XYZ file of C-alpha atoms in Angstrom:
725
model
C 12.029 -21.927 30.671
C 8.807 -20.308 29.414
C 5.838 -20.956 31.619
C 2.876 -22.985 30.426
C -0.096 -21.420 28.726
C -3.794 -22.253 28.727
C -4.210 -20.739 25.278
C -6.607 -22.220 22.741
C -6.205 -22.558 18.978
C -8.562 -23.298 16.112
C -8.160 -26.084 13.545
C -7.022 -23.476 11.025
C -4.268 -22.341 13.385
C -3.206 -25.951 13.947
C -2.846 -26.354 10.173
C -0.627 -23.268 10.022
C 1.468 -24.417 12.992
C 2.017 -27.863 11.460
C 2.335 -26.617 7.879
C -0.473 -28.844 6.565
C -3.934 -28.309 5.117
C -7.174 -28.062 7.079
C -8.205 -31.406 5.581
C -5.116 -33.060 7.094
C -6.037 -31.762 10.548
C -9.549 -33.159 10.086
C -8.067 -36.548 9.126
C -5.879 -36.516 12.231
C -8.936 -35.904 14.412
C -10.808 -38.848 12.846
C -7.955 -41.364 12.562
C -6.005 -40.812 15.782
C -7.740 -41.558 19.053
C -5.030 -39.741 20.995
C -5.490 -36.447 19.117
C -6.270 -33.790 21.758
C -10.031 -33.431 22.243
C -11.679 -29.998 21.996
C -11.284 -27.967 25.163
C -13.553 -25.071 24.256
C -15.478 -23.358 21.508
C -18.545 -24.897 19.873
C -19.306 -28.107 18.029
C -18.959 -26.367 14.672
C -15.926 -24.267 15.716
C -13.998 -26.220 18.360
C -10.936 -24.896 20.181
C -7.953 -26.990 21.249
C -5.411 -26.569 24.033
C -2.264 -25.231 22.363
C 0.167 -27.001 24.679
C -1.555 -30.363 24.148
C -1.538 -29.892 20.371
C 2.152 -28.966 20.338
C 2.998 -32.039 22.440
C 0.978 -34.276 20.086
C 2.708 -32.836 17.009
C 6.165 -33.123 18.584
C 5.549 -36.780 19.478
C 4.964 -37.518 15.790
C 7.849 -35.447 14.456
C 5.716 -32.629 13.042
C 7.847 -29.519 13.404
C 6.274 -26.153 12.682
C 6.711 -24.674 9.185
C 5.065 -21.386 10.074
C 7.461 -18.469 9.740
C 8.288 -16.089 12.591
C 5.792 -13.557 11.248
C 2.917 -16.045 11.314
C 3.949 -17.322 14.741
C 3.844 -13.745 15.995
C 0.318 -13.298 14.595
C -0.852 -16.418 16.390
C 0.856 -15.334 19.606
C -0.917 -11.970 19.439
C -4.317 -13.607 19.148
C -3.538 -15.882 22.078
C -2.090 -12.929 23.992
C -5.491 -11.229 23.792
C -6.898 -14.163 25.821
C -4.484 -13.979 28.731
C -1.902 -11.214 28.337
C -1.684 -8.484 30.919
C -0.434 -5.719 28.621
C -2.330 -4.816 25.458
C -0.823 -5.359 22.027
C -0.168 -1.623 21.770
C 2.352 -1.953 24.606
C 4.479 -4.169 22.372
C 5.128 -1.391 19.832
C 8.080 0.184 21.710
C 9.627 -3.278 22.053
C 9.960 -3.456 18.254
C 12.236 -0.419 18.339
C 14.122 -1.774 21.330
C 14.644 -5.119 19.553
C 16.050 -3.372 16.468
C 18.845 -1.955 18.633
C 20.084 -5.369 19.789
C 22.202 -7.945 17.973
C 20.525 -11.263 17.001
C 22.480 -13.141 19.663
C 21.144 -10.760 22.322
C 17.568 -11.363 21.163
C 18.123 -15.117 21.326
C 19.401 -14.749 24.883
C 16.300 -12.743 25.838
C 13.960 -15.453 24.503
C 15.607 -17.977 26.836
C 14.774 -15.976 29.975
C 11.943 -17.051 32.277
C 8.633 -15.299 31.781
C 9.214 -13.219 34.916
C 12.738 -12.132 33.927
C 11.709 -11.459 30.335
C 8.779 -9.280 31.464
C 11.070 -7.313 33.768
C 13.657 -6.812 31.010
C 10.974 -5.728 28.505
C 9.595 -3.184 31.005
C 13.072 -1.671 31.419
C 13.556 -1.535 27.627
C 10.184 0.226 27.169
C 10.871 2.808 29.888
C 14.210 3.656 28.242
C 12.259 4.877 25.188
C 10.083 7.336 27.147
C 11.538 10.373 25.353
C 11.099 8.775 21.939
C 7.876 6.735 21.860
C 4.747 8.359 23.383
C 3.371 6.486 26.388
C 6.185 3.944 26.703
C 7.086 5.103 30.224
C 3.726 3.813 31.538
C 4.098 0.277 30.123
C 4.377 -2.604 32.582
C 4.791 -6.206 31.431
C 3.947 -9.290 33.515
C 4.836 -12.996 33.147
C 1.524 -13.488 31.293
C 3.035 -11.503 28.394
C 5.998 -13.871 27.997
C 4.772 -15.817 24.937
C 3.938 -12.657 22.967
C 7.274 -11.071 23.903
C 9.215 -14.127 22.717
C 7.307 -14.254 19.420
C 8.031 -10.550 18.837
C 11.755 -11.029 19.524
C 11.979 -14.021 17.179
C 10.142 -12.148 14.424
C 12.412 -9.101 14.787
C 15.500 -11.318 14.887
C 14.649 -13.491 11.865
C 12.583 -11.210 9.621
C 13.473 -7.703 10.771
C 11.882 -5.114 13.004
C 9.739 -3.725 10.159
C 8.097 -7.148 9.754
C 7.260 -7.265 13.461
C 5.886 -3.721 13.302
C 3.673 -4.667 10.357
C 2.139 -7.600 12.257
C 1.347 -5.372 15.232
C -0.130 -2.719 12.964
C -2.493 -5.239 11.348
C -4.090 -6.008 14.696
C -3.844 -2.790 16.670
C -4.959 -0.395 13.931
C -7.874 -2.682 13.116
C -8.929 -2.685 16.770
C -8.368 1.074 17.196
C -9.775 2.367 13.916
C -11.411 5.783 14.080
C -14.160 6.907 11.749
C -12.795 9.033 8.947
C -9.184 7.967 9.539
C -7.427 6.168 6.696
C -3.894 5.029 6.000
C -2.105 6.907 3.218
C -0.818 4.621 0.423
C 2.932 4.840 -0.128
C 2.569 5.996 -3.758
C 0.270 8.844 -2.788
C 2.569 9.859 0.073
C 5.479 9.931 -2.357
C 3.569 12.154 -4.802
C 2.567 14.556 -2.011
C 6.184 14.813 -0.823
C 7.448 15.452 -4.351
C 5.100 18.410 -4.705
C 7.195 20.154 -2.036
C 10.418 22.007 -2.899
C 13.602 19.996 -2.442
C 14.869 22.560 0.040
C 12.434 21.689 2.859
C 14.163 20.453 6.008
C 11.545 20.698 8.781
C 8.240 18.917 8.092
C 5.144 18.542 10.290
C 2.238 16.119 9.983
C -0.437 17.048 12.591
C -2.462 13.869 11.864
C 0.469 11.565 11.223
C -1.250 8.177 11.491
C 1.356 5.518 10.711
C 3.903 8.114 9.564
C 3.761 7.334 5.834
C 3.812 10.997 4.763
C 6.684 11.903 7.074
C 8.667 8.898 5.876
C 8.146 10.040 2.278
C 9.324 13.544 3.211
C 12.478 12.063 4.726
C 13.187 10.129 1.523
C 13.074 13.425 -0.349
C 15.438 15.327 1.911
C 13.621 16.349 5.115
C 15.856 16.102 8.176
C 13.507 17.150 11.018
C 10.175 15.318 11.312
C 7.357 16.312 13.677
C 4.157 14.311 14.055
C 1.044 14.232 16.210
C -1.978 11.951 16.216
C -5.109 11.661 18.340
C -4.815 7.880 18.628
C -2.019 6.810 20.966
C -1.452 3.621 18.961
C -0.992 5.672 15.795
C 1.490 8.001 17.456
C 3.453 5.067 18.853
C 3.458 3.220 15.541
C 4.521 6.374 13.712
C 7.394 7.026 16.131
C 8.656 3.444 15.960
C 8.264 3.198 12.180
C 10.025 6.495 11.510
C 12.921 5.666 13.813
C 13.361 2.340 12.017
C 12.998 3.730 8.498
C 14.728 7.114 8.802
C 17.518 6.802 11.396
C 19.276 9.847 9.893
C 16.386 12.229 10.716
C 15.526 14.032 13.945
C 12.103 12.694 14.944
C 9.559 14.026 17.443
C 6.107 12.425 17.704
C 3.413 13.252 20.264
C -0.113 12.018 20.878
C -3.161 14.217 21.346
C -5.746 16.176 19.349
C -3.837 18.654 17.160
C -6.767 21.057 16.794
C -7.755 21.112 20.480
C -4.346 20.465 22.100
C -1.553 21.322 19.679
C 1.634 19.596 20.872
C 3.792 22.074 18.908
C 2.154 25.480 19.574
C 5.221 27.613 18.790
C 6.675 25.501 16.009
C 7.042 26.839 12.461
C 8.256 24.503 9.729
C 9.204 24.596 6.069
C 6.370 22.277 5.067
C 3.272 20.470 6.313
C 2.071 17.159 4.894
C -1.261 15.886 6.168
C -4.078 13.429 5.482
C -6.542 14.641 8.143
C -9.733 12.893 9.315
C -12.705 13.509 7.010
C -16.233 14.568 7.936
C -15.473 15.140 11.618
C -18.226 17.340 13.100
C -16.740 17.085 16.594
C -13.462 18.838 15.808
C -13.900 21.590 18.424
C -15.951 24.207 16.580
C -17.501 25.724 19.710
C -14.470 25.900 22.018
C -12.146 27.081 19.219
C -14.407 29.819 17.838
C -11.906 32.600 18.678
C -8.722 30.699 17.904
C -6.042 32.897 16.261
C -5.379 30.198 13.658
C -8.587 31.120 11.806
C -6.961 33.953 9.853
C -9.146 33.195 6.829
C -12.450 32.832 8.663
C -13.972 30.578 11.316
C -14.680 27.167 9.722
C -18.274 25.947 9.925
C -19.051 22.918 12.062
C -19.182 20.748 8.927
C -15.874 22.121 7.614
C -13.244 20.360 9.727
C -11.049 20.112 6.616
C -10.847 23.912 6.370
C -9.800 23.964 10.033
C -6.960 21.569 9.211
C -5.922 23.754 6.255
C -5.651 26.819 8.484
C -3.882 24.824 11.206
C -1.297 23.792 8.603
C -0.827 27.363 7.328
C -0.392 28.627 10.914
C 2.582 26.296 11.395
C 4.396 27.415 8.218
C 7.143 29.967 7.950
C 6.264 32.757 5.460
C 6.585 31.197 2.027
C 6.353 27.673 3.480
C 4.399 24.942 1.708
C 1.632 22.537 2.665
C 0.109 19.568 0.828
C -3.112 18.135 2.255
C -5.136 15.124 1.087
C -8.805 16.143 1.259
C -12.248 14.897 0.207
C -13.792 16.555 -2.878
C -16.571 18.178 -0.827
C -13.963 20.581 0.612
C -13.841 22.279 -2.784
C -17.601 22.685 -3.190
C -19.581 22.813 0.089
C -21.574 26.019 0.400
C -20.697 26.321 4.106
C -17.015 26.735 3.246
C -17.461 29.311 0.463
C -16.275 32.342 2.453
C -13.144 30.642 3.817
C -12.245 29.343 0.336
C -12.654 32.857 -1.048
C -10.278 34.308 1.557
C -7.732 31.586 0.889
C -7.882 32.494 -2.810
C -7.642 36.245 -2.273
C -4.579 35.857 -0.071
C -2.842 33.635 -2.614
C -2.629 30.691 -0.190
C -4.133 28.180 -2.641
C -1.606 27.295 -5.349
C -3.017 24.073 -6.848
C -5.802 21.499 -6.498
C -5.206 18.037 -7.961
C -8.104 15.589 -8.384
C -7.186 11.924 -7.901
C -9.105 9.012 -9.429
C -11.392 6.983 -7.196
C -9.376 4.118 -5.766
C -6.185 6.139 -5.292
C -6.576 5.992 -1.509
C -9.189 4.985 1.080
C -12.087 5.572 1.060
C -11.716 3.889 -2.337
C -15.107 4.955 -3.700
C -14.192 8.663 -3.407
C -11.900 10.590 -5.736
C -9.768 12.524 -3.235
C -7.896 15.776 -3.891
C -4.422 17.115 -3.199
C -4.414 20.765 -2.123
C -1.097 22.560 -2.519
C -0.913 25.682 -0.327
C 1.697 28.325 0.431
C 1.713 30.716 3.346
C 1.669 34.296 1.998
C 4.857 36.321 2.439
C 4.634 40.000 3.442
C 5.521 41.981 0.337
C 5.703 38.808 -1.749
C 4.722 38.485 -5.394
C 1.022 38.541 -6.221
C -0.410 35.126 -7.042
C -2.891 35.680 -9.834
C -3.895 32.123 -10.765
C -4.462 28.633 -9.360
C -3.440 25.399 -11.077
C -6.090 22.694 -11.471
C -5.182 19.153 -12.527
C -7.640 16.330 -13.171
C -5.614 13.108 -13.080
C -8.422 10.770 -14.164
C -7.010 10.871 -17.678
C -3.409 10.821 -16.468
C -4.095 7.550 -14.658
C -4.660 5.797 -17.990
C -2.113 4.348 -20.356
C 0.878 2.114 -19.914
C 3.444 2.558 -17.195
C 6.735 4.187 -18.004
C 9.091 1.540 -19.215
C 6.434 -1.126 -19.802
C 6.965 -3.256 -22.838
C 4.525 -4.443 -25.508
C 2.331 -7.253 -24.276
C 2.663 -6.082 -20.683
C 0.054 -3.300 -20.322
C -0.467 -1.352 -17.164
C -4.228 -1.930 -17.343
C -4.941 1.318 -15.536
C -8.420 2.811 -15.683
C -10.333 5.764 -14.369
C -11.492 3.862 -11.325
C -8.177 2.611 -10.054
C -9.934 -0.447 -8.669
C -8.286 -3.640 -7.513
C -9.219 -5.093 -10.890
C -7.265 -2.342 -12.647
C -4.530 -0.927 -10.397
C -3.629 2.719 -10.896
C -0.630 3.518 -13.037
C 1.064 5.624 -10.353
C 4.181 6.116 -12.476
C 2.251 7.858 -15.256
C -0.079 9.698 -12.876
C 2.781 11.094 -10.782
C 4.932 12.027 -13.767
C 2.126 13.926 -15.475
C 1.064 15.707 -12.279
C 4.602 16.750 -11.389
C 5.350 17.932 -14.919
C 2.362 20.296 -14.870
C 3.078 21.465 -11.321
C 6.746 22.206 -12.013
C 5.883 24.103 -15.196
C 3.268 26.173 -13.360
C 5.455 26.825 -10.292
C 8.330 27.977 -12.511
C 6.304 30.383 -14.684
C 2.617 30.698 -13.691
C 1.842 33.405 -16.227
C 3.320 31.373 -19.104
C 1.639 28.082 -18.233
C -0.289 26.679 -21.218
C -1.731 23.534 -19.646
C -3.247 20.488 -21.310
C -6.830 20.295 -22.576
C -9.197 18.568 -20.136
C -6.278 17.721 -17.807
C -4.484 20.831 -16.507
C -5.345 24.523 -16.581
C -4.283 27.665 -14.727
C -7.405 29.646 -13.791
C -7.235 33.335 -12.796
C -8.219 33.911 -9.173
C -10.724 36.558 -10.215
C -12.615 33.943 -12.261
C -12.899 31.671 -9.211
C -14.430 34.292 -6.908
C -18.028 33.790 -8.003
C -21.090 32.824 -5.964
C -19.917 29.198 -5.624
C -16.133 29.497 -5.265
C -16.025 25.947 -6.632
C -12.463 24.588 -6.688
C -13.295 21.223 -8.245
C -10.570 20.460 -10.843
C -12.875 18.637 -13.277
C -15.130 21.706 -13.455
C -12.235 24.084 -14.003
C -10.166 22.155 -16.566
C -13.193 21.364 -18.728
C -14.930 24.705 -18.491
C -13.376 26.122 -21.645
C -14.073 24.461 -25.005
C -11.666 26.751 -26.824
C -8.783 24.611 -25.570
C -9.946 21.617 -27.617
C -8.757 21.155 -31.203
C -11.532 19.179 -32.995
C -9.206 18.090 -35.814
C -6.652 16.720 -33.358
C -9.362 14.885 -31.411
C -10.748 13.340 -34.607
C -7.261 12.177 -35.577
C -6.770 10.626 -32.142
C -10.102 8.821 -32.523
C -8.986 7.319 -35.855
C -5.664 6.237 -34.371
C -7.409 4.717 -31.369
C -9.766 2.766 -33.620
C -6.876 1.279 -35.580
C -5.026 0.286 -32.407
C -8.181 -1.277 -30.967
C -8.829 -3.248 -34.179
C -5.253 -4.562 -34.152
C -5.572 -5.516 -30.488
C -8.840 -7.348 -31.183
C -7.151 -9.352 -33.959
C -4.248 -10.147 -31.638
C -6.709 -11.316 -28.998
C -8.371 -13.678 -31.488
C -4.958 -15.080 -32.442
C -4.054 -15.444 -28.756
C -7.170 -17.555 -28.222
C -4.880 -20.099 -29.819
C -5.268 -23.707 -30.743
C -8.309 -25.909 -30.340
C -8.052 -29.477 -29.233
C -8.077 -29.114 -25.474
C -8.553 -32.670 -24.234
C -10.676 -33.788 -21.292
C -8.678 -35.481 -18.534
C -11.140 -38.364 -18.482
C -14.257 -39.177 -16.540
C -12.769 -37.559 -13.399
C -10.188 -34.904 -12.680
C -6.510 -35.816 -12.529
C -4.961 -36.015 -9.080
C -1.237 -35.552 -8.597
C 1.167 -36.272 -5.819
C 2.346 -32.854 -4.625
C 5.128 -31.309 -2.577
C 5.419 -27.934 -0.908
C 7.860 -25.318 -2.111
C 9.713 -25.797 1.195
C 10.097 -29.511 0.423
C 11.430 -28.749 -3.052
C 13.808 -26.145 -1.639
C 15.178 -28.664 0.874
C 15.719 -31.076 -2.010
C 17.573 -28.471 -4.064
C 14.977 -28.229 -6.853
C 14.459 -24.528 -6.184
C 15.703 -21.681 -4.016
C 13.433 -19.369 -2.002
C 14.651 -15.756 -1.815
C 13.212 -12.535 -0.444
C 14.275 -9.021 0.486
C 15.014 -8.919 4.216
C 15.570 -5.698 6.176
C 18.889 -5.650 8.048
C 18.879 -2.624 10.379
C 22.379 -3.441 11.653
C 24.111 -2.664 8.357
C 22.770 0.664 7.050
C 24.200 1.862 3.791
C 26.578 4.746 4.031
C 24.834 6.543 1.193
C 21.571 6.731 3.126
C 19.932 3.777 1.430
C 20.533 4.080 -2.306
C 21.072 0.830 -4.145
C 24.296 0.181 -6.122
C 24.489 2.459 -9.135
C 24.056 -0.202 -11.890
C 20.583 -1.057 -10.540
C 17.894 1.221 -11.924
C 14.607 -0.326 -10.790
C 12.832 -2.554 -8.292
C 10.099 -5.079 -9.080
C 7.070 -4.510 -6.830
C 3.919 -6.458 -6.093
C 1.934 -3.803 -7.968
C 4.067 -4.428 -11.070
C 3.078 -8.100 -10.949
C -0.617 -7.301 -10.421
C -0.860 -4.942 -13.392
C 1.724 -6.666 -15.602
C 4.057 -3.671 -15.882
C 7.822 -3.430 -15.970
C 9.768 -2.942 -12.695
C 8.886 0.547 -11.460
C 10.093 0.724 -7.837
C 12.765 3.138 -6.652
C 16.021 1.443 -5.478
C 16.602 4.291 -3.015
C 13.492 3.220 -1.094
C 15.072 -0.132 -0.213
C 17.306 1.705 2.269
C 19.366 -0.938 4.101
C 17.603 -3.999 2.717
C 19.537 -6.877 1.197
C 17.684 -7.353 -2.092
C 18.341 -10.270 -4.489
C 18.866 -9.424 -8.163
C 16.243 -10.972 -10.441
C 17.384 -13.364 -13.189
C 15.495 -14.606 -16.252
C 13.401 -17.646 -15.381
C 12.824 -16.665 -11.763
C 9.246 -17.130 -10.579
C 7.959 -14.072 -8.689
C 5.022 -14.217 -6.248
C 3.238 -11.254 -4.648
C 3.634 -11.406 -0.872
C 0.155 -9.979 -0.181
C -2.903 -11.735 -1.582
C -6.089 -9.955 -2.576
C -7.664 -7.991 -5.376
C -7.382 -9.279 -8.901
C -4.655 -9.469 -11.477
C -1.836 -12.011 -11.575
C -0.294 -13.152 -8.306
C 2.654 -14.773 -10.070
C 4.870 -14.115 -13.064
C 7.966 -15.540 -14.724
C 10.840 -13.057 -14.972
C 11.871 -12.257 -18.540
C 14.452 -9.964 -20.120
C 12.965 -6.611 -18.934
C 12.935 -7.950 -15.354
C 16.513 -9.235 -15.433
C 18.856 -7.186 -13.265
C 16.088 -5.468 -11.271
C 16.079 -5.713 -7.483
C 13.459 -7.809 -5.728
C 10.961 -5.590 -3.925
C 10.212 -6.118 -0.215
C 6.695 -7.441 -0.879
C 7.624 -10.064 -3.467
C 8.845 -13.641 -3.000
C 11.292 -15.143 -5.492
C 11.386 -18.859 -6.332
C 14.442 -19.742 -8.451
C 13.942 -23.209 -10.011
C 16.740 -25.539 -11.060
C 16.006 -25.687 -14.828
C 17.153 -29.320 -14.973
C 14.420 -30.291 -12.517
C 11.636 -27.675 -12.733
C 10.120 -25.792 -15.670
C 9.509 -22.156 -14.607
C 6.229 -21.750 -16.526
C 4.913 -25.029 -15.112
C 5.868 -23.807 -11.637
C 4.281 -20.371 -12.138
C 1.062 -21.808 -13.537
C 0.352 -24.026 -10.558
C 1.510 -21.421 -8.038
C -0.988 -18.902 -9.470
C -3.937 -21.185 -8.736
C -6.539 -19.444 -6.549
C -6.807 -22.502 -4.300
C -3.032 -22.704 -3.943
C -2.719 -19.023 -3.000
C -5.635 -19.294 -0.555
C -4.127 -22.328 1.132
C -0.795 -20.566 1.621
C -2.248 -17.246 2.854
C -2.459 -16.238 6.493
C -3.755 -13.202 8.351
C -7.100 -11.512 8.890
C -7.365 -8.051 7.322
C -4.197 -8.450 5.243
C -3.478 -11.897 3.737
C 0.238 -12.688 3.545
C 1.399 -15.504 1.281
C 3.773 -18.002 2.927
C 5.704 -19.216 -0.147
C 6.974 -22.372 1.534
C 3.402 -23.651 1.838
C 2.580 -23.390 -1.873
C 2.128 -26.850 -3.399
C 3.464 -28.110 -6.742
C 2.592 -31.384 -8.530
C 5.436 -33.879 -8.959
C 5.859 -34.646 -12.681
C 8.664 -35.644 -15.049
C 10.409 -32.661 -16.650
C 9.016 -33.348 -20.134
C 5.465 -33.402 -18.771
C 6.205 -30.181 -16.866
C 7.285 -28.519 -20.104
C 4.063 -29.587 -21.788
C 2.055 -27.914 -19.021
C 4.458 -24.970 -19.082
C 3.704 -24.292 -22.758
C -0.024 -24.299 -21.952
C 0.399 -21.916 -19.024
C 2.503 -19.594 -21.200
C -0.345 -19.537 -23.723
C -2.800 -18.632 -20.925
C -0.470 -15.817 -19.843
C -0.334 -14.398 -23.395
C -4.133 -14.594 -23.690
C -4.598 -12.630 -20.463
C -2.076 -10.003 -21.547
C -3.820 -9.469 -24.887
C -7.214 -9.311 -23.182
C -5.984 -6.615 -20.773
C -4.509 -4.634 -23.651
C -7.723 -4.808 -25.687
C -9.820 -3.814 -22.658
C -7.596 -0.830 -21.933
C -7.730 0.397 -25.535
C -11.511 -0.067 -25.656
C -11.949 2.007 -22.469
C -9.676 4.749 -23.832
C -11.506 4.776 -27.171
C -14.944 4.914 -25.542
C -13.897 7.733 -23.232
C -12.377 9.751 -26.059
C -15.481 9.424 -28.259
C -17.896 10.192 -25.415
C -15.899 13.259 -24.372
C -15.622 14.483 -27.949
C -19.344 14.122 -28.596
C -20.479 15.765 -25.362
C -17.811 18.480 -25.579
C -18.772 19.549 -29.097
C -15.460 18.580 -30.734
C -16.863 15.568 -32.622
C -20.105 14.985 -34.496
C -21.606 11.558 -35.243
C -20.434 9.956 -38.526
C -22.902 9.808 -41.426
C -25.127 6.731 -41.554
C -23.973 3.870 -43.807
C -25.444 3.806 -47.344
C -28.969 2.437 -47.470
C -29.803 3.074 -43.821
C -32.264 5.591 -42.461
C -31.172 8.440 -40.187
C -34.187 7.595 -38.049
C -32.944 4.044 -37.514
C -31.488 4.020 -34.004
C -30.570 0.348 -34.194
């Protein structure tokens, strides 16, 4: 049996273990003399002995309602108090667990701490050729509780879930300045900028492996990665082996610029999101490195060192896509290297992303598309520049009226980016340019092919916004004026719709005090048959023979981002790989699995959602319509207090759907509340639509006035031209 632990837990952790609120734990402390006394901490933040708390709960029949993922999080925090091996050492065990049947994992959890530690050490050593550093891992009996929690999480929720919990803690503890995780949508766009024919792909700063995983989804079969942080390299290796079992994967740790792990390797493509602003990248010791074929980068130009490192690893004609800060395109210290890159034809395109597209969120990053020159190859006379700030606006592809994407120039949490529109517009321009550069016509203020000779001035400024807006001859004033009139009409109609959506008066006060209801958790209602809880669960033991594509009738996947911005299902079924995904039906209540930001957390599935697959970061609650009204259910689930009470985690807040609470009311009363919540939903949708149209209209008018395409309208009759009011 597992050995005892002297671990301590907080009151908040007790509430999660018992599946109750913090207030309930406080009541237990006051009302029950035998409740375990504090054994540590402070008067304001006491700590309790975990074993004593568990015994007290068991004596009163309180079984834990925390899921395996939350239990693993708690075990990791407690492991930091007394575990021998660091949390990083557990990463290889996730991969090892994925290769065992559930019954085997159950058997392992029943071993003594000593036997389990010995078995885990053997499993880690067996991965020495696959996961960097795993051969040096040694587990002790003190690691038993964390090992068991990992095995249960991998068994019940999948190895990817266990990997995600470890990543939350280890990457937070091991964060390096200037290192950021690449969002999945951005990784997908970067991979799609590469030709379909690429087979061998390198990421010399691979982080968690997001870019390499995207490359594998788009056809790459050999993946090579390296990262300075050992935890990043380990996480990348484990994640890639779980997500892309069909690919050949090699990941190493170490500094790619100072100690390249693949010195003789040439690949078809390089994808990379390198560290930004690193002045200690090795400028002095690498001054005579043969990789600097385009000039020695200045100390402040680590990004130009990464560009040349990427080009050095490409076969002639090979491609690279790097995610870089905007200063790379403008800093005076990098002018000479940029000029040589242009003269050689290595720079093919620079794409400006809106702020908020990727961390750091306050900076509008850039995608640089590069190609290694081929001896005797065709001359590359121009460079494509795309400014996606405008492309990020508008509704998502496939979104229906009343469900706007609410995308803006900032791409903030308040207004999530419309990645579908942004990617489609970027790829359309890139494909047109790559096919026929000399015939490319572009799009005013968005995309333009600029001759190389025009870029080789004193600044060698490769900022897309400067290049796409530098020519006023591309703007048709008549067309812009017509668009302004159309935008005004649409905005006026939206404003009228918003007034109508404000709806009826006659909202009635509940009385002299607020109404209090008897409530039940979603888990309680599920046990009683009033609703069904569903989610998409990875099943690594049954991979699809087609490499992960969903059945052919399914065309889309509903994601958490779709719920947040109110857009139609936009996920790719092929990205579900081997996951068993429920099919959404009308009336289902959908809850985002990760809390945070703004925008709806919950929505009721309607006709456009019907038939879509449930995304991996969305919970589905399917109510029995004879007992629960879906709009009533959704309205109370979307309460900020309800979401907060059901959320766990530190950096990333995960919603435990079983802990969400719902008032107990007769069905007719539920329907009355449901009609009110549906009205609130319509009001929010109309408000988002009006806000989006107002932003678009204001931007169009401001750009037209400052760009010389529009002139102010004449003053109304009877007013003075000098009247500025």
